[in-house]
PDB file of C-alpha atoms in Angstrom:
ATOM      1  CA  MET A 359     188.258-206.385 -88.618  1.00  0.00           C
ATOM      2  CA  THR A 360     187.404-206.152 -84.966  1.00  0.00           C
ATOM      3  CA  GLU A 361     187.827-202.974 -82.932  1.00  0.00           C
ATOM      4  CA  GLU A 362     190.607-204.690 -80.984  1.00  0.00           C
ATOM      5  CA  GLN A 363     192.486-205.617 -84.173  1.00  0.00           C
ATOM      6  CA  PHE A 364     192.017-202.065 -85.415  1.00  0.00           C
ATOM      7  CA  LYS A 365     193.424-200.600 -82.184  1.00  0.00           C
ATOM      8  CA  GLU A 366     196.344-203.058 -82.160  1.00  0.00           C
ATOM      9  CA  ALA A 367     197.275-202.109 -85.720  1.00  0.00           C
ATOM     10  CA  LEU A 368     196.821-198.395 -85.123  1.00  0.00           C
ATOM     11  CA  ALA A 369     198.841-198.508 -81.892  1.00  0.00           C
ATOM     12  CA  GLU A 370     201.966-199.153 -83.953  1.00  0.00           C
ATOM     13  CA  LEU A 371     201.626-195.577 -85.224  1.00  0.00           C
ATOM     14  CA  ALA A 372     200.122-193.996 -82.107  1.00  0.00           C
ATOM     15  CA  GLU A 373     201.748-192.516 -79.034  1.00  0.00           C
ATOM     16  CA  LEU A 374     199.594-194.745 -76.827  1.00  0.00           C
ATOM     17  CA  PRO A 375     199.548-198.535 -76.502  1.00  0.00           C
ATOM     18  CA  ALA A 376     196.476-200.340 -77.808  1.00  0.00           C
ATOM     19  CA  ALA A 377     195.263-201.052 -74.267  1.00  0.00           C
ATOM     20  CA  GLU A 378     195.020-197.304 -73.608  1.00  0.00           C
ATOM     21  CA  LEU A 379     193.288-196.399 -76.869  1.00  0.00           C
ATOM     22  CA  THR A 380     189.540-195.920 -76.816  1.00  0.00           C
ATOM     23  CA  MET A 381     187.332-195.564 -79.841  1.00  0.00           C
ATOM     24  CA  THR A 382     186.251-192.115 -78.612  1.00  0.00           C
ATOM     25  CA  ASP A 383     189.844-190.807 -78.531  1.00  0.00           C
ATOM     26  CA  THR A 384     190.607-188.152 -81.091  1.00  0.00           C
ATOM     27  CA  LEU A 385     193.316-189.062 -83.546  1.00  0.00           C
ATOM     28  CA  ALA A 386     195.314-186.081 -82.260  1.00  0.00           C
ATOM     29  CA  ALA A 387     195.043-187.266 -78.633  1.00  0.00           C
ATOM     30  CA  ALA A 388     196.308-190.686 -79.730  1.00  0.00           C
ATOM     31  CA  GLY A 389     199.234-188.994 -81.477  1.00  0.00           C
ATOM     32  CA  ILE A 390     198.143-189.961 -84.975  1.00  0.00           C
ATOM     33  CA  ASP A 391     198.594-187.326 -87.645  1.00  0.00           C
ATOM     34  CA  SER A 392     197.717-187.329 -91.339  1.00  0.00           C
ATOM     35  CA  ILE A 393     200.944-189.140 -92.206  1.00  0.00           C
ATOM     36  CA  GLY A 394     200.122-191.829 -89.648  1.00  0.00           C
ATOM     37  CA  ILE A 395     196.663-192.246 -91.159  1.00  0.00           C
ATOM     38  CA  PHE A 396     198.216-192.543 -94.622  1.00  0.00           C
ATOM     39  CA  GLU A 397     200.731-195.153 -93.401  1.00  0.00           C
ATOM     40  CA  PHE A 398     197.950-197.114 -91.709  1.00  0.00           C
ATOM     41  CA  LEU A 399     195.805-197.101 -94.851  1.00  0.00           C
ATOM     42  CA  MET A 400     198.772-198.180 -97.013  1.00  0.00           C
ATOM     43  CA  LYS A 401     199.470-201.113 -94.680  1.00  0.00           C
ATOM     44  CA  LEU A 402     195.790-202.019 -94.687  1.00  0.00           C
ATOM     45  CA  GLU A 403     195.863-201.969 -98.489  1.00  0.00           C
ATOM     46  CA  ASP A 404     198.929-204.250 -98.478  1.00  0.00           C
ATOM     47  CA  VAL A 405     197.051-206.752 -96.320  1.00  0.00           C
ATOM     48  CA  VAL A 406     193.522-206.686 -97.754  1.00  0.00           C
ATOM     49  CA  GLY A 407     193.954-205.206-101.220  1.00  0.00           C
ATOM     50  CA  ASP A 408     193.012-201.903-102.777  1.00  0.00           C
ATOM     51  CA  HIS A 409     189.833-200.342-101.420  1.00  0.00           C
ATOM     52  CA  GLU A 410     188.234-196.955-101.562  1.00  0.00           C
ATOM     53  CA  ILE A 411     188.520-195.609 -98.028  1.00  0.00           C
ATOM     54  CA  GLU A 412     187.409-192.006 -97.746  1.00  0.00           C
ATOM     55  CA  VAL A 413     189.168-190.087 -95.008  1.00  0.00           C
ATOM     56  CA  ASN A 414     188.292-186.407 -94.850  1.00  0.00           C
ATOM     57  CA  HIS A 415     188.240-183.610 -92.286  1.00  0.00           C
ATOM     58  CA  ASP A 416     185.220-185.225 -90.607  1.00  0.00           C
ATOM     59  CA  VAL A 417     187.393-188.139 -89.470  1.00  0.00           C
ATOM     60  CA  ARG A 418     188.513-186.967 -86.047  1.00  0.00           C
ATOM     61  CA  SER A 419     188.275-189.951 -83.700  1.00  0.00           C
ATOM     62  CA  LEU A 420     189.395-193.545 -83.768  1.00  0.00           C
ATOM     63  CA  GLN A 421     185.736-194.496 -84.211  1.00  0.00           C
ATOM     64  CA  ASP A 422     185.474-192.192 -87.241  1.00  0.00           C
ATOM     65  CA  LEU A 423     188.535-193.810 -88.831  1.00  0.00           C
ATOM     66  CA  TYR A 424     187.301-197.314 -87.983  1.00  0.00           C
ATOM     67  CA  ASP A 425     183.914-196.525 -89.531  1.00  0.00           C
ATOM     68  CA  ALA A 426     185.617-195.142 -92.664  1.00  0.00           C
ATOM     69  CA  VAL A 427     187.693-198.320 -92.960  1.00  0.00           C
ATOM     70  CA  LEU A 428     184.638-200.557 -92.573  1.00  0.00           C
ATOM     71  CA  GLU A 429     182.626-198.457 -95.009  1.00  0.00           C
ATOM     72  CA  GLY A 430     185.386-198.507 -97.632  1.00  0.00           C
ATOM     73  CA  THR A 431     186.142-202.204 -97.285  1.00  0.00           C
ATOM     74  CA  ASN A 432     184.225-205.380 -96.723  1.00  0.00           C
ATOM     75  CA  LEU A 433     185.949-206.102 -93.416  1.00  0.00           C
ATOM     76  CA  GLU A 434     183.119-205.791 -90.919  1.00  0.00           C
ATOM     77  CA  GLY A 435     183.132-208.964 -88.868  1.00  0.00           C
ATOM     78  CA  THR A 436     186.267-210.261 -90.604  1.00  0.00           C
ATOM     79  CA  ASP A 437     188.943-211.652 -88.303  1.00  0.00           C
ATOM     80  CA  LEU A 438     192.310-210.393 -89.540  1.00  0.00           C
ATOM     81  CA  GLU A 439     194.411-212.098 -86.877  1.00  0.00           C
ATOM     82  CA  GLY A 440     197.680-213.165 -88.444  1.00  0.00           C
ATOM     83  CA  ALA A 441     197.053-211.070 -91.558  1.00  0.00           C
ATOM     84  CA  GLY A 442     199.984-208.753 -90.885  1.00  0.00           C
ATOM     85  CA  LEU A 443     198.230-205.638 -89.629  1.00  0.00           C
ATOM     86  CA  GLU A 444     199.744-206.050 -86.197  1.00  0.00           C
ATOM     87  CA  ASN A 445     203.214-205.391 -87.636  1.00  0.00           C
ATOM     88  CA  MET A 446     203.021-201.865 -88.993  1.00  0.00           C
ATOM     89  CA  ASP A 447     206.808-201.395 -89.055  1.00  0.00           C
ATOM     90  CA  GLY A 448     207.904-200.958 -92.638  1.00  0.00           C
ATOM     91  CA  ALA A 449     204.383-200.161 -93.796  1.00  0.00           C
ATOM     92  CA  ALA A 450     205.617-197.738 -96.417  1.00  0.00           C
ATOM     93  CA  GLY A 451     207.782-200.474 -97.631  1.00  0.00           C
TER      94      GLY A 451
END
């Protein structure tokens, strides 16, 4: 999963478009709350299968969440274009 794919997927739940998101943004500044994180992780699980992604109080920025996703999955360097992450609508589905 590239940073761009991550931001595109996360933008569906954020208050900012992907083009305005930076990896140093806090989740709060991007408008992503704990429910948004949960929805994102559920959609990710739907696309790539069940993984152990640890998100705790230390995850404050987009970079922190991205790192947690990469650490909990085997997606580093994986191109997920067309995998369905870009359509987060109905993620709880």
